[in-house]
mmCIF file of C-alpha atoms in Angstrom:
data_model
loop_
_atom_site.group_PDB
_atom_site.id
_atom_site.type_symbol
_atom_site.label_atom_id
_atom_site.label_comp_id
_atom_site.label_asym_id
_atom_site.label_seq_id
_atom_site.Cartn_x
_atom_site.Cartn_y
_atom_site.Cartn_z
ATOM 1 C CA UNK A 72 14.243 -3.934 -41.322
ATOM 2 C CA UNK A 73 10.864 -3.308 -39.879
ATOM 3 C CA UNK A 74 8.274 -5.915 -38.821
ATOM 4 C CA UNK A 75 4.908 -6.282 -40.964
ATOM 5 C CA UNK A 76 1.978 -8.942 -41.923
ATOM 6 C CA UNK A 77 2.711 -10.623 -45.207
ATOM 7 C CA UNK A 78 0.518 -12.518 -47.214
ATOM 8 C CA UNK A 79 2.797 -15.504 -48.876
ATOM 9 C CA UNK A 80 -0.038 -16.695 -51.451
ATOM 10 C CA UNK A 81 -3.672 -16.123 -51.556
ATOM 11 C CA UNK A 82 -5.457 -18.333 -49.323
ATOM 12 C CA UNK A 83 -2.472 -18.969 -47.058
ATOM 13 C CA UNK A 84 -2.333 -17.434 -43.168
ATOM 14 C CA UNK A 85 -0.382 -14.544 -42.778
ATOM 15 C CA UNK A 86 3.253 -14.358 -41.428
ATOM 16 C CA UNK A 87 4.660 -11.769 -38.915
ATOM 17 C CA UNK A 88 7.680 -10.869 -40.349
ATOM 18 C CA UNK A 89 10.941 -8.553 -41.150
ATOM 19 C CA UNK A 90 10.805 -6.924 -44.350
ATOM 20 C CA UNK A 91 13.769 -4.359 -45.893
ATOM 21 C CA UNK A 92 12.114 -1.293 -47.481
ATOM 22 C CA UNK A 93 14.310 0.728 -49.542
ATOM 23 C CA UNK A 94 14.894 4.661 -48.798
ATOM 24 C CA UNK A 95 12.198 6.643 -50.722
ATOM 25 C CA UNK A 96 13.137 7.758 -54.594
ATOM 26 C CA UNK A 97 11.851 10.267 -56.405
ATOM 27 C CA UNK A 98 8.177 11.131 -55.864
ATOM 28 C CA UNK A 99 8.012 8.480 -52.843
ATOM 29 C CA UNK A 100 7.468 9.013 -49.211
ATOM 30 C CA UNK A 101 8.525 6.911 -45.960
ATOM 31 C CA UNK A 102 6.105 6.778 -43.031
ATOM 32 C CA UNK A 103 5.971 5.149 -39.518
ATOM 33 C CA UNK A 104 2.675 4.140 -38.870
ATOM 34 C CA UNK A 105 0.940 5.106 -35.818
ATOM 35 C CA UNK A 106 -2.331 2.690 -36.801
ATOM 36 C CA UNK A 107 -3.661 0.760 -39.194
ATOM 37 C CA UNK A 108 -7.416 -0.513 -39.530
ATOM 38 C CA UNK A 109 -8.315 -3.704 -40.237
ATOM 39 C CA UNK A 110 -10.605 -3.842 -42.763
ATOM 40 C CA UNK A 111 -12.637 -6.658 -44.879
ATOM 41 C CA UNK A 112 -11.335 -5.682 -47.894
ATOM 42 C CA UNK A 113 -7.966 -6.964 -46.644
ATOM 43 C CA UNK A 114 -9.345 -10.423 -46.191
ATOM 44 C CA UNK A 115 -11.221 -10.188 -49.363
ATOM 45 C CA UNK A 116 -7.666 -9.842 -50.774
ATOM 46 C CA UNK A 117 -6.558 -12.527 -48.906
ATOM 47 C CA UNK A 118 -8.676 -15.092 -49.574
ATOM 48 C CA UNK A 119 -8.815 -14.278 -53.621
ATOM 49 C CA UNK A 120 -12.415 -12.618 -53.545
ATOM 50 C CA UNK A 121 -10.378 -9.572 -54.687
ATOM 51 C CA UNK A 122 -7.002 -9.988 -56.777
ATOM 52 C CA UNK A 123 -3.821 -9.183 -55.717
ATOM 53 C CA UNK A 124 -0.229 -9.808 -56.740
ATOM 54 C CA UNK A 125 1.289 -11.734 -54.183
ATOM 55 C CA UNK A 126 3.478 -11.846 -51.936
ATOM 56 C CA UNK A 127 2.153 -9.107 -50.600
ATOM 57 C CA UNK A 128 2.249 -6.813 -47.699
ATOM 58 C CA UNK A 129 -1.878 -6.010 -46.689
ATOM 59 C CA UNK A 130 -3.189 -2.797 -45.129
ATOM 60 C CA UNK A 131 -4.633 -0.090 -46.557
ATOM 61 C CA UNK A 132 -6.068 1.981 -43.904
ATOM 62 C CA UNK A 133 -3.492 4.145 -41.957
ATOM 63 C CA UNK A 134 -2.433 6.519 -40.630
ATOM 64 C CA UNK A 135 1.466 7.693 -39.359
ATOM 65 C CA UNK A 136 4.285 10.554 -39.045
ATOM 66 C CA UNK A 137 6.590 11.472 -42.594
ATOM 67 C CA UNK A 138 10.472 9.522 -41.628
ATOM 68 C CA UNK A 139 12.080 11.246 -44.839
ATOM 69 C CA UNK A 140 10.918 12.284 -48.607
ATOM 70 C CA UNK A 141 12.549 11.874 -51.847
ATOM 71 C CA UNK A 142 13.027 14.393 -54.779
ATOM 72 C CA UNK A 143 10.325 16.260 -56.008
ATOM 73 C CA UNK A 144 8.251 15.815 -52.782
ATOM 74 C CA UNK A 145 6.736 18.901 -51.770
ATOM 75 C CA UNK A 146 3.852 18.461 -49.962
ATOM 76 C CA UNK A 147 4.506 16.970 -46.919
ATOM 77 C CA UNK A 148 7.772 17.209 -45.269
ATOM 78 C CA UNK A 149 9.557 14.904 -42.155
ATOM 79 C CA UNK A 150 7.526 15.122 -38.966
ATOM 80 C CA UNK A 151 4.117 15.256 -40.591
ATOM 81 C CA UNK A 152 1.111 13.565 -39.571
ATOM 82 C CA UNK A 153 -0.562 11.988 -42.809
ATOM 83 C CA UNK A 154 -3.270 10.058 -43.701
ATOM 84 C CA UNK A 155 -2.303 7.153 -46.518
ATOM 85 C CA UNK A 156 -4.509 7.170 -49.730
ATOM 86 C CA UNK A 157 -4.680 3.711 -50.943
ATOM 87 C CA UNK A 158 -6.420 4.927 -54.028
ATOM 88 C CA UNK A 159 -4.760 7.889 -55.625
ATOM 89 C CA UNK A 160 -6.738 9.398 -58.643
ATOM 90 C CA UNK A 161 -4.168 9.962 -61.650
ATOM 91 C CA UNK A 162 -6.217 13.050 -62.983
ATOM 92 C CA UNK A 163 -5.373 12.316 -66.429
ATOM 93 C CA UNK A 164 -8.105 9.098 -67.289
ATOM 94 C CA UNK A 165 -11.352 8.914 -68.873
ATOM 95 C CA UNK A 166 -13.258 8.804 -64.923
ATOM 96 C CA UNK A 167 -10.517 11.609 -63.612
ATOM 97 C CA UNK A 168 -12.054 13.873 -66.641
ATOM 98 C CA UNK A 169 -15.212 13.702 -65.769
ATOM 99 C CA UNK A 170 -14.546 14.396 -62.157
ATOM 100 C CA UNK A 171 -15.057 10.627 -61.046
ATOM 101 C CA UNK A 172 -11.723 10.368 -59.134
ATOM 102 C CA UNK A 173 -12.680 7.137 -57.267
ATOM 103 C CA UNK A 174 -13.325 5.201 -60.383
ATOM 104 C CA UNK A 175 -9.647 6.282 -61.573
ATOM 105 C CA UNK A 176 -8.447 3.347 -63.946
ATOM 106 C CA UNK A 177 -4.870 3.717 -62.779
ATOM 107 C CA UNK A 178 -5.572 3.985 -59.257
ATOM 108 C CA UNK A 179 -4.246 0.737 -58.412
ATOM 109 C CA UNK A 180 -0.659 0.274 -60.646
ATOM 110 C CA UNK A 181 1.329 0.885 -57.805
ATOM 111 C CA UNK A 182 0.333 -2.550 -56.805
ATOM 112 C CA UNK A 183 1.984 -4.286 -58.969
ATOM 113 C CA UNK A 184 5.388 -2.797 -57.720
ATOM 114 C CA UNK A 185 8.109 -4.632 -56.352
ATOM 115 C CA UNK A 186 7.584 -2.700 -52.490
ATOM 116 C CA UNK A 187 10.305 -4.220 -50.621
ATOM 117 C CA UNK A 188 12.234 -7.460 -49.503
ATOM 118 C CA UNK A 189 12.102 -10.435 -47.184
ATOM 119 C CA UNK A 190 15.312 -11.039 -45.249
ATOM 120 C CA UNK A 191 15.942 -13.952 -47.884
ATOM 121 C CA UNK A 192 15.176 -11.453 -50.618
ATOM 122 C CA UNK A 193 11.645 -12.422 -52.135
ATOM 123 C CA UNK A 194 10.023 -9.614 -53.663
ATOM 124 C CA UNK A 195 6.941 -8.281 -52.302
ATOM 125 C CA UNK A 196 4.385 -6.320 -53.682
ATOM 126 C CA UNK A 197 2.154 -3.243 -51.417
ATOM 127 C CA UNK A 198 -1.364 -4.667 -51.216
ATOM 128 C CA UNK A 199 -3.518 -1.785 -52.093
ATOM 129 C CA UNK A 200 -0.568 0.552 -53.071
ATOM 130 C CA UNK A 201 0.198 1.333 -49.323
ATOM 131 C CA UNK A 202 1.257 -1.531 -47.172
ATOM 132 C CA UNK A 203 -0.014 -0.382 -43.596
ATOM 133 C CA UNK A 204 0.486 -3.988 -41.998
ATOM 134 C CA UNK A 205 4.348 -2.781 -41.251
ATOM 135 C CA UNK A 206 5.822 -0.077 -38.499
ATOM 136 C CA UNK A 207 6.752 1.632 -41.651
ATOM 137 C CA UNK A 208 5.657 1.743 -45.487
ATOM 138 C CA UNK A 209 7.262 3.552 -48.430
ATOM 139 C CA UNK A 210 4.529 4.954 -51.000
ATOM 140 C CA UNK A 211 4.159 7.430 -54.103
ATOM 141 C CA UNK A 212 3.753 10.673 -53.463
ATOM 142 C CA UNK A 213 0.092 10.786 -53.962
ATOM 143 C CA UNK A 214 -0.667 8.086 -51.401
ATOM 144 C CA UNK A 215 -0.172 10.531 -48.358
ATOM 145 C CA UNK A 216 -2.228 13.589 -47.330
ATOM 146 C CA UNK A 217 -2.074 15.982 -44.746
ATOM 147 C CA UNK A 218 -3.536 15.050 -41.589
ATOM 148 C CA UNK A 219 -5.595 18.625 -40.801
ATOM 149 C CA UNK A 220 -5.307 19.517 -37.128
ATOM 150 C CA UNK A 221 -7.223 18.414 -34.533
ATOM 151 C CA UNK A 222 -7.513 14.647 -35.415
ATOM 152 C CA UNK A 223 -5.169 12.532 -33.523
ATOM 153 C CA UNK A 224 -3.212 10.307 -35.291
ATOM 154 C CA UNK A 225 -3.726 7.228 -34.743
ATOM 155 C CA UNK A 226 -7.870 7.426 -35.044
ATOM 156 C CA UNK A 227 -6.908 9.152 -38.024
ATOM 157 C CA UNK A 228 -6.395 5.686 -40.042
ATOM 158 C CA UNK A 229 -10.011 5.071 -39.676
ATOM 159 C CA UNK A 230 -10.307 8.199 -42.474
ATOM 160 C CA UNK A 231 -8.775 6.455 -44.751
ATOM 161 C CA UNK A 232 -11.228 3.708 -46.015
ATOM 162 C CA UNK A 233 -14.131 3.556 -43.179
ATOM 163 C CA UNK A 234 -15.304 6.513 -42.364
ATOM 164 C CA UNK A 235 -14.448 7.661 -46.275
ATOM 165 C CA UNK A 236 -16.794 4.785 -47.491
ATOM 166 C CA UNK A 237 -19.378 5.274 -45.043
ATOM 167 C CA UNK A 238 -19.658 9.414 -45.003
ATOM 168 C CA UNK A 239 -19.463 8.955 -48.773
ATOM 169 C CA UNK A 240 -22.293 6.190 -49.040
ATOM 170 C CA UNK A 241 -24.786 8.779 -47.273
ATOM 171 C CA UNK A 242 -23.338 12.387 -48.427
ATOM 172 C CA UNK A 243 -22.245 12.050 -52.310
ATOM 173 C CA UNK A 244 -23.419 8.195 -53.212
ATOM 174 C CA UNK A 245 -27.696 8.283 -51.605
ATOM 175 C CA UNK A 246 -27.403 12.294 -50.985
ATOM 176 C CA UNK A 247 -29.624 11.801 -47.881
ATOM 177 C CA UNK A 248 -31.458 14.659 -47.057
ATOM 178 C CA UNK A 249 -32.666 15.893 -43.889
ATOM 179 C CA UNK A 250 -35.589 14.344 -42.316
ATOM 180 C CA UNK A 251 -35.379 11.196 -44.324
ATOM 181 C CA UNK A 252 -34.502 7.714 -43.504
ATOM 182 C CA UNK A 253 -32.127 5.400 -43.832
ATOM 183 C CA UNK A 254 -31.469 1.670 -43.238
ATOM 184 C CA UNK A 255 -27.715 0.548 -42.776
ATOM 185 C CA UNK A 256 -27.481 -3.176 -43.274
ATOM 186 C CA UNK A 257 -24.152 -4.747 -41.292
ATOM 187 C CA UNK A 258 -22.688 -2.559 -38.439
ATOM 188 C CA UNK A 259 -18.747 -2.980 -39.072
ATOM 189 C CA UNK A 260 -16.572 -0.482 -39.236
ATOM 190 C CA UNK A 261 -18.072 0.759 -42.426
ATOM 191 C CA UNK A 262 -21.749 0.666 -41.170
ATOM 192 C CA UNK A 263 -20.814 2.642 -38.254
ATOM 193 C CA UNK A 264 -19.583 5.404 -39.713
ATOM 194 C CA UNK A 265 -22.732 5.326 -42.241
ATOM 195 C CA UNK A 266 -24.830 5.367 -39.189
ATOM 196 C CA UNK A 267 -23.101 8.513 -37.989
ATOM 197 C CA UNK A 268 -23.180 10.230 -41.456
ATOM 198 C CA UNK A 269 -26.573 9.500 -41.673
ATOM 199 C CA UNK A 270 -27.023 10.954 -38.211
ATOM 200 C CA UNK A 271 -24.966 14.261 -39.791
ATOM 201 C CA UNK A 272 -27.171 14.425 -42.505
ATOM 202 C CA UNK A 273 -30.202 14.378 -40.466
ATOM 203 C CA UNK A 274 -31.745 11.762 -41.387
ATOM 204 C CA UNK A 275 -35.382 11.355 -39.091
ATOM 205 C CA UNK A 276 -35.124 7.482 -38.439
ATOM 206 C CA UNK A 277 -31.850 5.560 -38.486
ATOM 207 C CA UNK A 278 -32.399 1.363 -38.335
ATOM 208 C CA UNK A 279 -29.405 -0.054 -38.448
ATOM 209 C CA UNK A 280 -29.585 -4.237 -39.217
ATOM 210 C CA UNK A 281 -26.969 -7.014 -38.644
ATOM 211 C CA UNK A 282 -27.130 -10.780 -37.651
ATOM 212 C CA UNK A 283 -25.795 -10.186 -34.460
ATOM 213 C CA UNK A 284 -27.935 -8.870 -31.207
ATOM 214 C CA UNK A 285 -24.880 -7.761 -29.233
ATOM 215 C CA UNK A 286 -24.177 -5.291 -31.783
ATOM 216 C CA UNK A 287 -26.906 -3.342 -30.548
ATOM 217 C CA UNK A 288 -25.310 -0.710 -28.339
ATOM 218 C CA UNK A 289 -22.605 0.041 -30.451
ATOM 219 C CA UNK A 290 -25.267 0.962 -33.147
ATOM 220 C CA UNK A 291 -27.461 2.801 -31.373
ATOM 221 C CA UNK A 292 -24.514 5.054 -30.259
ATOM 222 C CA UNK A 293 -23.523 5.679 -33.459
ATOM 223 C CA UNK A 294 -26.745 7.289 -34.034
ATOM 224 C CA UNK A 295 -29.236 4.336 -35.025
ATOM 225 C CA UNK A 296 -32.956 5.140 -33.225
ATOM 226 C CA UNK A 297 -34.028 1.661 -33.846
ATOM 227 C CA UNK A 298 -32.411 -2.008 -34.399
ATOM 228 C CA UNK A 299 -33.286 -5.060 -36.351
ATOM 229 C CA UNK A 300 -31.091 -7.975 -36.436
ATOM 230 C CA UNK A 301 -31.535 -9.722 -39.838
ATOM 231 C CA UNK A 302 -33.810 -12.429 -40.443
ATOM 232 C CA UNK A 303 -36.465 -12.952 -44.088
ATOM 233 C CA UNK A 304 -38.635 -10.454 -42.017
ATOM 234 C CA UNK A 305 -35.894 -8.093 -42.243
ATOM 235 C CA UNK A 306 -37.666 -5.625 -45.187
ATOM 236 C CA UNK A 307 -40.776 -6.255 -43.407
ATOM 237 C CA UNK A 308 -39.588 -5.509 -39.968
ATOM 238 C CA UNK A 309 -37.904 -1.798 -41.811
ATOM 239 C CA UNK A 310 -40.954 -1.190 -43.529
ATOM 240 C CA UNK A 311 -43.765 -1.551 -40.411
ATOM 241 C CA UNK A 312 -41.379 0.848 -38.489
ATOM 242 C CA UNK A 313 -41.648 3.647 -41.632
ATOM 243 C CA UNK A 314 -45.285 3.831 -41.753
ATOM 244 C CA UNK A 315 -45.448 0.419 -44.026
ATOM 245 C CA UNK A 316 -43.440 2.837 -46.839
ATOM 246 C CA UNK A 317 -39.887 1.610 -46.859
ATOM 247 C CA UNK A 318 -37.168 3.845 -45.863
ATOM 248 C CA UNK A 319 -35.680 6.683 -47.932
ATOM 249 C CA UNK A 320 -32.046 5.089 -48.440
ATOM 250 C CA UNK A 321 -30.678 1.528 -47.322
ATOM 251 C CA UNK A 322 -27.107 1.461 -47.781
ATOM 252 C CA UNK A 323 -25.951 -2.296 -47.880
ATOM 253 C CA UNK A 324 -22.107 -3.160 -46.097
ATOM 254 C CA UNK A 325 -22.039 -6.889 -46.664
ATOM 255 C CA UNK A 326 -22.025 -7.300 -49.937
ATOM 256 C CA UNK A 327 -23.898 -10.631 -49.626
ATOM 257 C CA UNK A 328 -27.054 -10.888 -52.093
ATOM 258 C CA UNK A 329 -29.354 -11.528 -49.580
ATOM 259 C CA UNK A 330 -28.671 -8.691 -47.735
ATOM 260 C CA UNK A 331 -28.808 -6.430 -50.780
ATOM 261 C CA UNK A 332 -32.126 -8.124 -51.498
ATOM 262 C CA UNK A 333 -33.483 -7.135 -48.207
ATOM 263 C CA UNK A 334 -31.877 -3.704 -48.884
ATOM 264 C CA UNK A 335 -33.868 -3.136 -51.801
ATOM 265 C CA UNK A 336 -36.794 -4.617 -50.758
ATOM 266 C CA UNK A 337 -36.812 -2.368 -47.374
ATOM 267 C CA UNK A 338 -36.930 0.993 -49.307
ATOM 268 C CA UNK A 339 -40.036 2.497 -50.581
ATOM 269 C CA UNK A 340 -40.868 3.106 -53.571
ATOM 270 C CA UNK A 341 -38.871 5.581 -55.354
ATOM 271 C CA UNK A 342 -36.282 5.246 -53.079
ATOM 272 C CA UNK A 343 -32.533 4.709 -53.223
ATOM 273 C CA UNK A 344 -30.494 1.514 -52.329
ATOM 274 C CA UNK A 345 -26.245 2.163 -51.846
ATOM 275 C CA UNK A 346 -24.510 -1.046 -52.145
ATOM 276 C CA UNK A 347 -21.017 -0.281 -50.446
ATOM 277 C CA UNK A 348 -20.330 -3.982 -49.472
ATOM 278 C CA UNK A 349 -17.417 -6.046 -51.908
ATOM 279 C CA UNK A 350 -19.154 -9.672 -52.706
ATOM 280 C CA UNK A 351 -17.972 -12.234 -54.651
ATOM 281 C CA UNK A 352 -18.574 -13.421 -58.052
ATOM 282 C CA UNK A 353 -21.015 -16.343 -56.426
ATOM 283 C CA UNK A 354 -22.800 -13.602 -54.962
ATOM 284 C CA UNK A 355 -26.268 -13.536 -57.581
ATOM 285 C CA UNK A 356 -28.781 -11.071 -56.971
ATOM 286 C CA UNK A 357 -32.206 -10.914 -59.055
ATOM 287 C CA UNK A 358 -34.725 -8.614 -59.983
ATOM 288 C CA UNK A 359 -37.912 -9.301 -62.364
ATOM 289 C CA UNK A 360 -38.716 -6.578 -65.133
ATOM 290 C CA UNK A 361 -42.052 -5.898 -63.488
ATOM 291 C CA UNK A 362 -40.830 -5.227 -59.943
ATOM 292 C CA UNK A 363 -38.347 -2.366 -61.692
ATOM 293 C CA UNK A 364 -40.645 -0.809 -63.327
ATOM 294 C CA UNK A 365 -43.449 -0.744 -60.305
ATOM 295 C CA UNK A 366 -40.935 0.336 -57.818
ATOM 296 C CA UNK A 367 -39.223 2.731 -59.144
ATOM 297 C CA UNK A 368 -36.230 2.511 -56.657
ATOM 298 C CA UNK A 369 -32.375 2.831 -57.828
ATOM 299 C CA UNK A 370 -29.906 1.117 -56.901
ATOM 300 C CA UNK A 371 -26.142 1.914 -57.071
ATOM 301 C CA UNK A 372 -22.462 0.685 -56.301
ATOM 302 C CA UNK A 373 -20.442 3.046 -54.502
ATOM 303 C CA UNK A 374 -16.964 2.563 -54.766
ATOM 304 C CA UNK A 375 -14.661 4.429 -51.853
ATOM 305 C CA UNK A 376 -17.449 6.403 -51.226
ATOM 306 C CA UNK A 377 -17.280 8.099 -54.320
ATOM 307 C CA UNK A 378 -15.399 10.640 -52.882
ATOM 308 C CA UNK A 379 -12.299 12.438 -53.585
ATOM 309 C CA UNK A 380 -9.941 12.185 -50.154
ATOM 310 C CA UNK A 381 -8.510 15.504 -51.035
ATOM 311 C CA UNK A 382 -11.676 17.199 -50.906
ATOM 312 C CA UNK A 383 -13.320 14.961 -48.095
ATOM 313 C CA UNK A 384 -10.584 15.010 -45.837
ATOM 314 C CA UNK A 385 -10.595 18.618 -44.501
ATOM 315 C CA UNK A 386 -14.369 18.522 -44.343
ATOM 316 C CA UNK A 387 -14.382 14.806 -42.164
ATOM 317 C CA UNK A 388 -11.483 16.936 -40.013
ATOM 318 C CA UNK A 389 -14.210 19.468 -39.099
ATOM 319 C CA UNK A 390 -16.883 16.984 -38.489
ATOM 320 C CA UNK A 391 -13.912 15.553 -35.851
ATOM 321 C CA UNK A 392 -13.119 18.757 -34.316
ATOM 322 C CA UNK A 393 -16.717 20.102 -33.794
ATOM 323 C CA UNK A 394 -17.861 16.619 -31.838
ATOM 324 C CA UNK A 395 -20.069 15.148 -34.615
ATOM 325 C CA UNK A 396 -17.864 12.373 -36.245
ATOM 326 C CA UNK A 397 -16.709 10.301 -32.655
ATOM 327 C CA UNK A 398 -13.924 7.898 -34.810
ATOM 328 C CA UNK A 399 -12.730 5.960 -31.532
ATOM 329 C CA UNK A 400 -16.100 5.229 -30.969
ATOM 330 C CA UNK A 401 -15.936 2.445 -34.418
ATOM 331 C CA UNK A 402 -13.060 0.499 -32.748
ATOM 332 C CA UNK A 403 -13.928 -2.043 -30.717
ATOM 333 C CA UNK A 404 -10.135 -3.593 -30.298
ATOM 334 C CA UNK A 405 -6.837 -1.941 -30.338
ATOM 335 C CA UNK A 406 -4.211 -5.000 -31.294
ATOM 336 C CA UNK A 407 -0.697 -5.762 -32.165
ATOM 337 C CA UNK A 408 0.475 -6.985 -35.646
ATOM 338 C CA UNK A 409 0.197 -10.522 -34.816
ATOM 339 C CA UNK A 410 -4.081 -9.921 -33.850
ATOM 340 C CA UNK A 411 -4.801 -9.192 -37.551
ATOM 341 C CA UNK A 412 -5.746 -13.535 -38.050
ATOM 342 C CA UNK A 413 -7.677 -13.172 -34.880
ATOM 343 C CA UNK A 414 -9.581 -9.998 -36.482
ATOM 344 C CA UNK A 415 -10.027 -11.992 -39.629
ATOM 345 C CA UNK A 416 -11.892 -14.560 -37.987
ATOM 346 C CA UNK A 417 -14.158 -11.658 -36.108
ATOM 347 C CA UNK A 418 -15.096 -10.659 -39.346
ATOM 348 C CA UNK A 419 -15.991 -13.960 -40.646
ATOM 349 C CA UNK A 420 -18.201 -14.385 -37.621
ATOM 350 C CA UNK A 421 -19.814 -10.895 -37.248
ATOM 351 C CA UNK A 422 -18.299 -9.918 -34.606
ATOM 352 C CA UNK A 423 -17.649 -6.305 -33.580
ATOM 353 C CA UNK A 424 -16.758 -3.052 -35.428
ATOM 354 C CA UNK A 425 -13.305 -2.203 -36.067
ATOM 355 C CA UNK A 426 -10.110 -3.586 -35.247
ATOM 356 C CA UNK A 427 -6.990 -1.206 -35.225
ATOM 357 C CA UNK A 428 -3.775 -2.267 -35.315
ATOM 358 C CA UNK A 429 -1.475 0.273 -32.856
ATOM 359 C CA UNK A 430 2.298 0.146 -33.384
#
């Protein structure tokens, strides 16, 4: 029995509880976590603006040590540090053949999956394949990679869907280039590590925008040279600190309309807008034929980052090691199991970066 966050039915509070996970079968693996993030698509899932099967057990950003492997497991043995995938590519669907791993249609079956069992045995089902609300998860094979060297562990679970999302956005989503700039609208845990991979790429000026003034500091040390905190002036504000152009890039992590409005509307013309932010259906954002055409801008979803964590990993690792990725510097509270309602409710209300759970 180990002790994990379970959502009983969407819309309902979670409940700290004992779960039984089975030993790991064929092609699984059993982890202890060392940390998990808290991240918003985890209350997206929880209050139904993303679908889940439920009961479920939420998480999907960790990070932990191999307990034992099953049959056919080969790449990773016991004692390993790992990072958990909550989005393995299957390498055999239309996306996977054209290269587009993070738009793999089978991604997401292991969600479905009975995971494990309540002490009165109700079924539950792993969230977003991996389950990292628990001290330990069981997943497919595919769901764990090698934690390179030189990243300790438990910042590690920050690679997993933040710093992914938000080096992704900026490197393989906008492709910023040096000496242009970029706008990051909502400094969470995703907009702060955009601001630092727009600060790897180069980029010449960095505004980073969110409703809240405190988050200031914590922006500006991620690598933002200026800060505007949101308001209607918002694309005007952007645009009279880039010569009255727009920016290069604005990379949106709300996934509110009006913020992806102001996105677009802050870039100049010809220039790129990254929406990274999960909205819901309510969420209506519209354009008129003639502004399309006169702009010229694009604009984009970006899903995971479009990366590939196999690929991205090792080269995030290095980033680590040589000083220019700082992930401890994106939490802004290390809690316990029973602080993920309490980080909820900072995310509802803007407040901070990123919470990470430490077990």
């Amino acid at each position: 029995m180990v002790r994990a966050a379970v959502l009983p039915a969407v819309g309902a509070p979670l409940e700290i509880t004992e779960i039984q996970l089975p030993d790991p079968g064929p092609g699984q693996v059993r982890v202890r976590l060392a940390a998990a993030g808290v991240c918003h698509s985890d209350l997206s899932l929880s209050n139904g603006t993303m679908r889940v099967p439920v009961p479920a057990v939420l998480g999907h950003e960790g990070a932990g040590t191999v307990v034992a492997v099953g049959e056919g497991v080969t790449h990773v043995a016991p004692g390993d540090g790992v990072v958990l995938n909550w989005a393995p590519a299957c390498g055999h669907c239309p996306a996977c053949a054209r290269g587009e791993v993070w738009l793999c249609a089978n991604a997401l079956n292991g969600a479905a999956d009975v995971h494990a069992r309540t002490a009165d045995g109700t079924e539950l089902h792993p969230g977003l394949n991996v389950a990292a609300f628990a001290e330990e998860t069981v997943v497919a094979a595919p769901c764990v990679l090698p934690l390179p060297a030189g990243v300790p562990l438990a910042d590690a679970a920050l690679l997993g869907c933040a710093v992914l999302t938000g080096y992704g956005a900026v490197h393989h989503s906008a492709r910023v280039r040096q000496g242009e700039s970029v706008a990051v609208f909502g400094v969470g845990g995703v907009g702060l590590a955009t601001l630092q991979s727009a600060r790897i790429a180069g980029a010449s000026t960095i505004v980073a925008v969110d409703v809240s003034p405190e988050k200031e500091e914590l922006a500006r040390a991620a690598g933002a040279t200026h800060y505007v905190v949101a308001s209607e002036d918002t694309s005007r504000e952007i645009r009279a600190l880039t010569g009255k152009q727009g920016v290069d890039v604005a990379v949106e992590c709300v996934g509110r309309a009006v913020s992806i409005r102001a996105a677009w509307d802050s870039t100049r013309r010809g220039g790129r807008t990254t929406v990274v932010g999960i909205g819901g259906k309510d969420q209506q954002v519209t354009f008129n034929a003639l502004e399309i055409f006169h702009w010229g801008r694009t604009l984009s979803g970006c899903v995971y980052g479009n990366c590939d964590p196999a690929a991205d990993l090792p080269v995030l690792a290095e980033h680590v090691r040589a000083g220019r990725l700082d992930l401890s510097a994106l939490v802004t509270e290390r809690i316990a199991l029973d602080g993920i309602p309490a980080a909820f409710e900072n995310m509802l209300a803007g407040k901070g970066g990123r919470a990470l759970v430490v077990f």
